[in-house]
Tab-separated table of C-alpha atoms in Angstrom:
chain	number	residue	atom	x	y	z
A	529	MET	CA	1.492	-4.464	-47.303
A	530	PHE	CA	-0.990	-3.057	-44.898
A	531	LYS	CA	1.253	-0.072	-43.957
A	532	PHE	CA	1.304	0.808	-47.732
A	533	ILE	CA	-2.460	0.593	-47.994
A	534	CYS	CA	-2.890	2.872	-44.970
A	535	LYS	CA	-0.696	5.554	-46.431
A	536	THR	CA	-2.525	5.385	-49.906
A	537	LEU	CA	-5.429	6.083	-47.948
A	538	HIS	CA	-3.842	9.028	-46.054
A	539	ASN	CA	-2.974	10.391	-49.417
A	540	SER	CA	-6.435	9.967	-50.517
A	541	ARG	CA	-8.228	11.044	-47.788
A	542	SER	CA	-7.487	14.812	-48.676
A	543	VAL	CA	-9.247	14.156	-51.992
A	544	ALA	CA	-12.293	13.318	-50.377
A	545	GLY	CA	-11.918	16.049	-48.250
A	546	ASP	CA	-11.058	18.426	-50.834
A	547	SER	CA	-14.423	17.294	-53.002
A	548	HIS	CA	-16.156	17.875	-50.117
A	549	ALA	CA	-15.192	21.200	-49.307
A	550	HIS	CA	-15.223	22.221	-52.878
A	551	THR	CA	-18.947	21.407	-53.323
A	552	LEU	CA	-19.755	23.330	-50.214
A	553	CYS	CA	-18.043	26.374	-51.668
A	554	LEU	CA	-20.388	26.221	-54.849
A	555	ILE	CA	-23.409	25.067	-53.480
A	556	GLN	CA	-24.140	27.690	-50.644
A	557	PRO	CA	-27.436	27.989	-48.829
A	558	PHE	CA	-29.693	30.705	-49.715
A	559	SER	CA	-28.682	32.863	-46.509
A	560	SER	CA	-25.188	32.960	-47.635
A	561	SER	CA	-26.292	35.065	-50.762
A	562	LEU	CA	-28.847	37.256	-49.153
A	563	GLU	CA	-28.882	39.971	-46.836
A	564	PRO	CA	-31.494	39.938	-43.983
A	565	ILE	CA	-34.392	41.889	-44.037
A	566	LYS	CA	-34.314	44.661	-41.486
A	567	GLY	CA	-37.283	44.711	-38.934
A	568	SER	CA	-38.162	42.365	-36.034
A	569	PRO	CA	-39.729	38.821	-36.626
A	570	ASN	CA	-43.230	39.971	-35.496
A	571	GLN	CA	-42.875	42.215	-38.778
A	572	HIS	CA	-42.970	39.111	-40.535
A	573	SER	CA	-45.598	37.006	-39.050
A	574	PHE	CA	-47.554	36.338	-42.107
A	575	THR	CA	-44.362	34.778	-43.720
A	576	VAL	CA	-43.925	32.730	-40.737
A	577	THR	CA	-47.391	31.483	-40.649
A	578	TYR	CA	-47.485	30.926	-44.392
A	579	LEU	CA	-44.185	28.929	-44.379
A	580	ILE	CA	-45.423	26.936	-41.685
A	581	ASN	CA	-48.829	26.063	-43.086
A	582	SER	CA	-48.192	26.026	-46.694
A	583	CYS	CA	-44.827	24.722	-46.772
A	584	GLY	CA	-44.187	22.464	-43.971
A	585	PHE	CA	-41.502	24.334	-42.261
A	586	SER	CA	-41.053	24.053	-38.664
A	587	PRO	CA	-41.616	27.237	-36.661
A	588	GLU	CA	-37.694	27.385	-35.810
A	589	LYS	CA	-37.104	27.324	-39.440
A	590	ALA	CA	-39.759	29.394	-40.715
A	591	LEU	CA	-38.868	32.152	-38.294
A	592	SER	CA	-35.163	31.872	-39.658
A	593	ALA	CA	-35.918	31.918	-43.343
A	594	SER	CA	-38.194	34.990	-42.611
A	595	LYS	CA	-35.197	37.146	-41.864
A	596	TYR	CA	-34.159	36.510	-45.458
A	597	LEU	CA	-37.827	36.414	-47.083
A	598	LYS	CA	-40.767	38.760	-46.871
A	599	PHE	CA	-44.159	38.913	-48.542
A	600	GLU	CA	-47.438	40.276	-47.110
A	601	THR	CA	-50.111	38.490	-49.341
A	602	PRO	CA	-50.077	34.801	-50.785
A	603	ASP	CA	-50.278	35.506	-54.348
A	604	LYS	CA	-46.773	35.161	-55.477
A	605	PRO	CA	-45.914	32.253	-53.177
A	606	ASP	CA	-49.372	30.394	-54.255
A	607	SER	CA	-48.302	30.903	-57.639
A	608	VAL	CA	-44.964	29.182	-57.127
A	609	LEU	CA	-46.235	26.263	-55.087
A	610	ALA	CA	-48.963	25.646	-57.896
A	611	PHE	CA	-46.407	25.802	-60.591
A	612	PHE	CA	-44.443	22.964	-58.970
A	613	LYS	CA	-47.734	20.884	-58.594
A	614	ARG	CA	-48.801	21.316	-62.164
A	615	HIS	CA	-45.554	19.715	-63.387
A	616	GLY	CA	-45.737	16.747	-61.367
A	617	PHE	CA	-43.764	17.620	-58.247
A	618	THR	CA	-45.269	15.851	-54.990
A	619	LYS	CA	-46.228	17.662	-51.963
A	620	THR	CA	-43.081	16.474	-50.194
A	621	GLN	CA	-40.826	17.425	-52.887
A	622	ILE	CA	-42.551	20.778	-52.929
A	623	SER	CA	-41.655	21.172	-49.469
A	624	THR	CA	-38.072	20.124	-49.971
A	625	VAL	CA	-37.439	22.584	-52.513
A	626	VAL	CA	-38.952	25.683	-50.613
A	627	ARG	CA	-37.146	24.559	-47.546
A	628	THR	CA	-33.652	24.279	-49.292
A	629	PHE	CA	-34.241	27.441	-51.434
A	630	PRO	CA	-37.179	29.483	-49.903
A	631	PRO	CA	-36.389	32.787	-52.016
A	632	VAL	CA	-37.854	30.538	-54.662
A	633	LEU	CA	-41.424	31.556	-53.489
A	634	LEU	CA	-40.688	35.106	-54.707
A	635	SER	CA	-39.844	33.786	-58.082
A	636	ASP	CA	-41.502	34.594	-61.289
A	637	PRO	CA	-42.495	30.885	-62.505
A	638	ASP	CA	-43.072	31.552	-66.162
A	639	LYS	CA	-39.928	33.353	-66.405
A	640	THR	CA	-37.203	31.921	-63.938
A	641	LEU	CA	-38.454	28.314	-63.589
A	642	LEU	CA	-40.155	27.052	-66.587
A	643	PRO	CA	-37.186	27.668	-68.818
A	644	LYS	CA	-34.854	25.383	-66.738
A	645	LEU	CA	-37.892	22.645	-66.638
A	646	GLU	CA	-38.346	22.885	-70.288
A	647	PHE	CA	-34.645	22.823	-71.308
A	648	LEU	CA	-34.412	19.358	-69.020
A	649	LYS	CA	-37.379	17.879	-70.476
A	650	SER	CA	-36.098	18.537	-73.893
A	651	LYS	CA	-32.938	16.456	-73.278
A	652	GLY	CA	-35.120	13.547	-72.337
A	653	PHE	CA	-35.960	13.813	-68.845
A	654	SER	CA	-39.288	12.500	-67.601
A	655	SER	CA	-41.388	15.159	-65.324
A	656	THR	CA	-40.839	12.276	-62.402
A	657	ASP	CA	-37.122	12.659	-63.239
A	658	ILE	CA	-37.133	16.467	-63.251
A	659	ALA	CA	-38.928	16.582	-59.983
A	660	GLY	CA	-36.367	14.310	-58.358
A	661	ILE	CA	-33.441	16.254	-59.649
A	662	VAL	CA	-34.711	19.681	-58.757
A	663	SER	CA	-36.084	18.353	-55.202
A	664	ALA	CA	-32.607	16.665	-54.534
A	665	SER	CA	-30.691	19.866	-55.617
A	666	ALA	CA	-33.059	22.970	-55.626
A	667	ASN	CA	-29.934	25.113	-56.125
A	668	LEU	CA	-30.433	24.456	-59.572
A	669	LEU	CA	-33.332	26.849	-59.674
A	670	LYS	CA	-30.783	29.846	-58.737
A	671	ARG	CA	-28.331	28.674	-61.172
A	672	SER	CA	-28.174	30.427	-64.670
A	673	LEU	CA	-29.768	28.449	-67.429
A	674	GLU	CA	-27.294	29.960	-70.054
A	675	LYS	CA	-24.424	30.170	-68.256
A	676	VAL	CA	-24.242	27.389	-66.100
A	677	ILE	CA	-26.973	24.677	-66.683
A	678	ILE	CA	-26.429	24.402	-70.804
A	679	PRO	CA	-22.765	24.540	-70.904
A	680	SER	CA	-22.774	22.018	-68.096
A	681	PHE	CA	-24.855	19.628	-69.786
A	682	ASN	CA	-23.321	19.923	-72.994
A	683	PHE	CA	-19.903	19.424	-71.530
A	684	PHE	CA	-20.906	15.947	-70.200
A	685	ASN	CA	-22.484	15.094	-73.322
A	686	ASN	CA	-19.820	16.056	-75.606
A	687	LEU	CA	-17.503	13.905	-73.087
A	688	LEU	CA	-19.810	10.947	-72.995
A	689	GLN	CA	-20.812	11.119	-76.572
A	690	SER	CA	-24.347	10.010	-75.398
A	691	GLU	CA	-27.395	11.814	-74.297
A	692	GLU	CA	-28.795	8.549	-72.637
A	693	LYS	CA	-25.381	8.282	-70.658
A	694	THR	CA	-25.621	11.948	-69.624
A	695	LEU	CA	-28.852	11.597	-68.454
A	696	ALA	CA	-27.995	8.587	-66.394
A	697	ALA	CA	-24.948	10.519	-65.027
A	698	ILE	CA	-27.103	13.586	-64.048
A	699	LYS	CA	-29.602	11.485	-62.293
A	700	ARG	CA	-27.005	9.783	-60.298
A	701	SER	CA	-25.057	13.312	-59.427
A	702	ASP	CA	-27.389	16.468	-60.213
A	703	ALA	CA	-24.387	18.476	-58.939
A	704	LEU	CA	-23.206	18.090	-62.628
A	705	LEU	CA	-25.347	20.711	-63.572
A	706	LEU	CA	-24.403	23.259	-60.997
A	707	PHE	CA	-20.825	24.241	-61.756
A	708	ASP	CA	-18.084	24.277	-64.458
A	709	HIS	CA	-16.256	20.801	-64.211
A	710	GLN	CA	-14.267	21.031	-67.291
A	711	ALA	CA	-10.979	22.149	-65.716
A	712	HIS	CA	-10.614	19.114	-63.375
A	713	VAL	CA	-12.859	16.364	-65.318
A	714	THR	CA	-10.973	16.763	-68.587
A	715	ARG	CA	-7.543	16.276	-66.888
A	716	ASN	CA	-8.720	13.524	-64.695
A	717	VAL	CA	-10.124	11.852	-67.863
A	718	GLU	CA	-6.774	12.322	-69.472
A	719	ILE	CA	-4.931	10.647	-66.034
A	720	LEU	CA	-6.937	7.582	-66.395
A	721	GLN	CA	-6.014	7.401	-70.119
A	722	GLU	CA	-2.346	7.757	-69.490
A	723	ALA	CA	-2.742	4.819	-67.014
A	724	GLY	CA	-3.534	2.563	-69.603
A	725	VAL	CA	-7.413	2.427	-68.689
A	726	SER	CA	-9.633	1.870	-71.586
A	727	ASN	CA	-12.139	4.456	-72.784
A	728	ALA	CA	-15.091	2.253	-72.085
A	729	ASN	CA	-14.291	1.512	-68.628
A	730	ILE	CA	-13.473	5.452	-68.111
A	731	MET	CA	-17.005	6.129	-69.614
A	732	PHE	CA	-18.507	3.856	-67.318
A	733	SER	CA	-16.936	5.316	-64.094
A	734	LEU	CA	-18.004	8.878	-65.328
A	735	THR	CA	-21.551	7.843	-66.116
A	736	ASN	CA	-22.007	5.818	-62.829
A	737	GLU	CA	-19.906	7.784	-60.394
A	738	PRO	CA	-19.174	11.329	-61.847
A	739	ARG	CA	-18.421	12.901	-58.592
A	740	ALA	CA	-15.283	10.923	-58.607
A	741	PHE	CA	-14.017	13.222	-61.171
A	742	MET	CA	-14.844	16.046	-59.253
A	743	THR	CA	-11.588	16.868	-57.615
A	744	SER	CA	-8.074	18.332	-58.260
A	745	SER	CA	-6.189	16.459	-60.913
A	746	ASP	CA	-3.211	16.315	-58.550
A	747	ARG	CA	-4.844	14.688	-55.913
A	748	PHE	CA	-6.570	12.369	-58.341
A	749	GLY	CA	-3.489	11.459	-60.284
A	750	GLN	CA	-1.908	10.360	-56.829
A	751	VAL	CA	-4.941	7.995	-56.094
A	752	VAL	CA	-4.307	6.696	-59.449
A	753	LYS	CA	-1.071	5.869	-58.851
A	754	ASP	CA	-1.874	4.308	-55.430
A	755	VAL	CA	-4.174	1.873	-57.351
A	756	GLU	CA	-1.222	1.211	-59.989
A	757	THR	CA	1.010	0.205	-56.718
A	758	MET	CA	-1.674	-1.788	-55.232
A	759	GLY	CA	-1.645	-4.103	-58.319
A	760	PHE	CA	-4.417	-3.364	-59.853
A	761	SER	CA	-4.759	-3.981	-63.550
A	762	PRO	CA	-5.589	-1.009	-65.753
A	763	LEU	CA	-7.404	-3.249	-67.877
A	764	SER	CA	-9.812	-4.395	-65.178
A	765	ILE	CA	-12.730	-2.364	-64.493
A	766	ASN	CA	-12.203	-2.866	-60.705
A	767	PHE	CA	-9.201	-0.438	-61.337
A	768	VAL	CA	-11.699	2.547	-61.970
A	769	LEU	CA	-13.842	1.090	-59.019
A	770	ALA	CA	-10.617	1.467	-56.637
A	771	VAL	CA	-9.933	4.845	-57.907
A	772	GLN	CA	-13.756	5.677	-56.794
A	773	PHE	CA	-13.679	4.097	-53.368
A	774	LEU	CA	-10.118	5.357	-52.374
A	775	ARG	CA	-10.943	8.904	-53.367
A	776	GLY	CA	-14.198	8.808	-51.417
A	777	MET	CA	-13.121	6.959	-48.373
A	778	SER	CA	-11.159	8.375	-45.123
A	779	LYS	CA	-8.129	6.863	-43.842
A	780	SER	CA	-10.005	6.388	-40.542
A	781	THR	CA	-12.857	4.442	-42.155
A	782	TRP	CA	-10.481	2.458	-44.096
A	783	GLU	CA	-8.453	1.522	-40.989
A	784	LYS	CA	-11.715	0.723	-39.179
A	785	LYS	CA	-12.969	-2.034	-41.918
A	786	ILE	CA	-9.278	-3.325	-42.020
A	787	GLU	CA	-9.678	-3.821	-38.167
A	788	ILE	CA	-13.060	-5.385	-38.546
A	789	TYR	CA	-11.656	-8.120	-41.160
A	790	LYS	CA	-8.604	-8.584	-39.006
A	791	LYS	CA	-11.137	-9.735	-36.164
A	792	TRP	CA	-12.110	-12.595	-38.184
A	793	GLY	CA	-8.696	-13.739	-39.094
A	794	TRP	CA	-8.086	-12.275	-42.437
A	795	SER	CA	-4.682	-11.512	-42.988
A	796	GLU	CA	-3.457	-8.216	-44.514
A	797	GLU	CA	-2.626	-10.124	-47.663
A	798	GLU	CA	-6.302	-11.582	-47.744
A	799	ILE	CA	-7.612	-7.891	-47.376
A	800	LEU	CA	-5.964	-6.602	-50.033
A	801	GLY	CA	-6.575	-9.477	-52.229
A	802	ALA	CA	-10.253	-9.500	-51.446
A	803	PHE	CA	-10.380	-5.667	-52.214
A	804	LYS	CA	-8.345	-6.603	-55.750
A	805	MET	CA	-11.020	-9.051	-56.488
A	806	ARG	CA	-14.123	-7.321	-55.454
A	807	PRO	CA	-13.882	-3.795	-54.407
A	808	TRP	CA	-17.336	-3.712	-52.929
A	809	CYS	CA	-16.208	-5.538	-49.725
A	810	MET	CA	-14.386	-2.423	-48.482
A	811	MET	CA	-17.513	-0.330	-49.156
A	812	ALA	CA	-20.167	-2.434	-46.936
A	813	SER	CA	-21.011	-0.675	-43.903
A	814	ASP	CA	-19.422	-1.843	-40.621
A	815	ASP	CA	-22.678	-3.567	-39.430
A	816	LYS	CA	-23.058	-5.459	-42.821
A	817	ILE	CA	-19.684	-6.744	-42.749
A	818	MET	CA	-19.963	-8.047	-39.052
A	819	GLY	CA	-23.411	-9.466	-39.709
A	820	VAL	CA	-22.520	-11.628	-43.179
A	821	MET	CA	-19.297	-12.678	-41.368
A	822	ASP	CA	-21.190	-13.797	-38.239
A	823	PHE	CA	-23.654	-15.564	-40.178
A	824	LEU	CA	-21.369	-17.423	-42.621
A	825	VAL	CA	-18.760	-18.489	-39.849
A	826	ASN	CA	-20.699	-18.828	-36.746
A	827	LYS	CA	-23.973	-20.234	-38.267
A	828	MET	CA	-23.043	-21.694	-41.459
A	829	GLY	CA	-19.496	-22.984	-40.353
A	830	LEU	CA	-17.638	-21.483	-43.348
A	831	ASP	CA	-13.840	-20.923	-42.525
A	832	ALA	CA	-13.334	-16.990	-42.495
A	833	SER	CA	-10.364	-17.444	-45.250
A	834	PHE	CA	-12.880	-19.307	-47.449
A	835	VAL	CA	-14.961	-16.042	-47.418
A	836	ALA	CA	-11.768	-13.766	-48.159
A	837	ARG	CA	-11.505	-15.806	-51.269
A	838	ARG	CA	-15.211	-15.224	-52.319
A	839	PRO	CA	-15.762	-11.619	-51.058
A	840	LYS	CA	-18.732	-11.229	-53.249
A	841	LEU	CA	-20.395	-12.900	-50.331
A	842	ILE	CA	-19.962	-9.857	-48.391
A	843	SER	CA	-21.775	-7.532	-50.949
A	844	LEU	CA	-24.696	-9.754	-51.007
A	845	SER	CA	-27.900	-9.003	-48.751
A	846	LEU	CA	-28.199	-10.966	-45.670
A	847	GLU	CA	-31.841	-10.834	-45.043
A	848	LYS	CA	-32.804	-11.193	-48.710
A	849	ARG	CA	-30.414	-13.709	-50.093
A	850	ILE	CA	-27.960	-15.469	-47.530
A	851	VAL	CA	-30.360	-16.109	-44.865
A	852	PRO	CA	-33.289	-17.627	-47.313
A	853	ARG	CA	-31.019	-19.685	-49.739
A	854	SER	CA	-28.965	-20.868	-46.785
A	855	ALA	CA	-32.129	-22.263	-44.981
A	856	VAL	CA	-32.924	-24.018	-48.137
A	857	TYR	CA	-29.381	-25.487	-48.482
A	858	GLN	CA	-29.398	-26.770	-44.933
A	859	VAL	CA	-32.920	-28.710	-45.667
A	860	LEU	CA	-31.334	-30.118	-49.000
A	861	LEU	CA	-28.135	-31.070	-47.422
A	862	SER	CA	-29.857	-32.792	-44.211
A	863	LYS	CA	-31.932	-34.993	-46.645
A	864	GLY	CA	-28.931	-35.899	-48.731
A	865	LEU	CA	-30.366	-34.172	-51.589
A	866	ILE	CA	-27.116	-32.311	-52.384
A	867	LYS	CA	-23.531	-32.790	-51.067
A	868	SER	CA	-21.353	-30.212	-49.759
A	869	ASP	CA	-18.236	-31.505	-51.585
A	870	GLY	CA	-20.715	-31.295	-54.774
A	871	ILE	CA	-22.375	-27.703	-54.479
A	872	SER	CA	-21.072	-25.583	-51.866
A	873	LEU	CA	-22.978	-22.928	-49.903
A	874	ALA	CA	-21.145	-20.169	-51.757
A	875	THR	CA	-22.270	-21.730	-55.176
A	876	VAL	CA	-25.833	-21.637	-54.138
A	877	LEU	CA	-25.393	-17.916	-52.684
A	878	GLU	CA	-23.889	-16.067	-55.393
A	879	PRO	CA	-25.953	-16.792	-58.699
A	880	PRO	CA	-28.918	-14.784	-59.661
A	881	GLU	CA	-32.465	-15.660	-58.536
A	882	LYS	CA	-33.306	-16.997	-61.668
A	883	TRP	CA	-30.525	-19.594	-61.653
A	884	PHE	CA	-31.408	-20.379	-57.838
A	885	LEU	CA	-34.917	-20.978	-58.738
A	886	GLU	CA	-34.268	-23.130	-61.736
A	887	LYS	CA	-31.191	-25.297	-60.423
A	888	ILE	CA	-32.136	-25.438	-56.717
A	889	LEU	CA	-36.018	-24.820	-55.606
A	890	ASN	CA	-37.797	-26.192	-58.668
A	891	ARG	CA	-35.460	-29.107	-59.248
A	892	HIS	CA	-35.889	-30.320	-55.515
A	893	LYS	CA	-39.636	-29.245	-54.794
A	894	ASP	CA	-40.939	-32.525	-55.191
A	895	GLU	CA	-38.375	-34.464	-53.136
A	896	ALA	CA	-38.598	-31.657	-50.506
A	897	PRO	CA	-42.007	-29.553	-50.839
A	898	GLU	CA	-41.228	-27.734	-47.707
A	899	ILE	CA	-38.342	-25.440	-49.320
A	900	LEU	CA	-40.711	-23.397	-51.144
A	901	LYS	CA	-42.601	-22.425	-48.021
A	902	LEU	CA	-39.641	-21.953	-46.027
A	903	TYR	CA	-37.890	-19.726	-48.481
A	904	LYS	CA	-40.999	-17.591	-48.983
A	905	GLU	CA	-41.072	-17.380	-45.221
A	906	LYS	CA	-37.557	-16.220	-44.943
A	907	LEU	CA	-38.233	-13.616	-47.957
A	908	ASP	CA	-41.324	-12.372	-46.148
A	909	HIS	CA	-39.287	-11.935	-42.998
A	910	ALA	CA	-37.016	-9.853	-44.781
A	911	LYS	CA	-39.417	-7.356	-45.985
């Protein structure tokens, strides 16, 4: 089974690579589309000084940008900076936008920038949302509103049948507005439908991880086939989660996580079983996996195979959830207020905060008043 898993990830490795390369081709840095301005760096000293003092550039970045950007008075760049400030951009966000796309300083704010911001606002984005989207993807400012941004928004809005979901998808991946996705996304949605995935789960995936659909349909289809072969049910939400994760993970990363779990005694069958039950267990960082396993096995005495059967534990916060609740559990166990064969540690760790407060802390605070202070101390330490 493990060899098969590796093979499927080997096949999907190129999917992630393809997506990354595809994005790089479409979202190019400003210097790739501009010709260097002739002249020595000294001739652009005003530009360099302005970029350093007003935009937060490093001297090296300012000098590099000045090869493609030249102005001799502060009037136009000042008007651009003022424009962003009026529209709710923070100083840091403005600096980020200008560093990502320096030629924006030569824009006519009312003619080229304002229409794009107004369009986003008309669709329901708040000023804070817009500032966040633009600062995260300043290339949006050099895309055509009529030819790229509006058609892209309309495409996803028609697909998701909800402006609310469209807004959520764009917030998660602002690249949705940067280029035409129709060719790949439409076919990739069809591939999931043909595999028996419900429309609700497809829309969930498209809303929460739209980048998963931005790859060639041949490779996306191969990942879907791999997930089917692993035994995932197309009726389960875990099916689309597995597609998302396998598409975005390289073979070497997957193999490294496999080896980490093997070090804790998990068999290949247990690893696949945990992945099918809780796909997030393979998305946790190496340090997170090691930290949680070390604490649960070596400090709390749980059997490694028990954790394999409860893979949700891997995705819980070690500092904010596992350690504080475990400390309370140990006190109650030592006082005989709970029994390990009645309430397991996993039962205490997995439920939401409201359940833990009502069923554990508040229920036993009179018999063990120290647990309230202990729990707060552990949470404060995590912060």
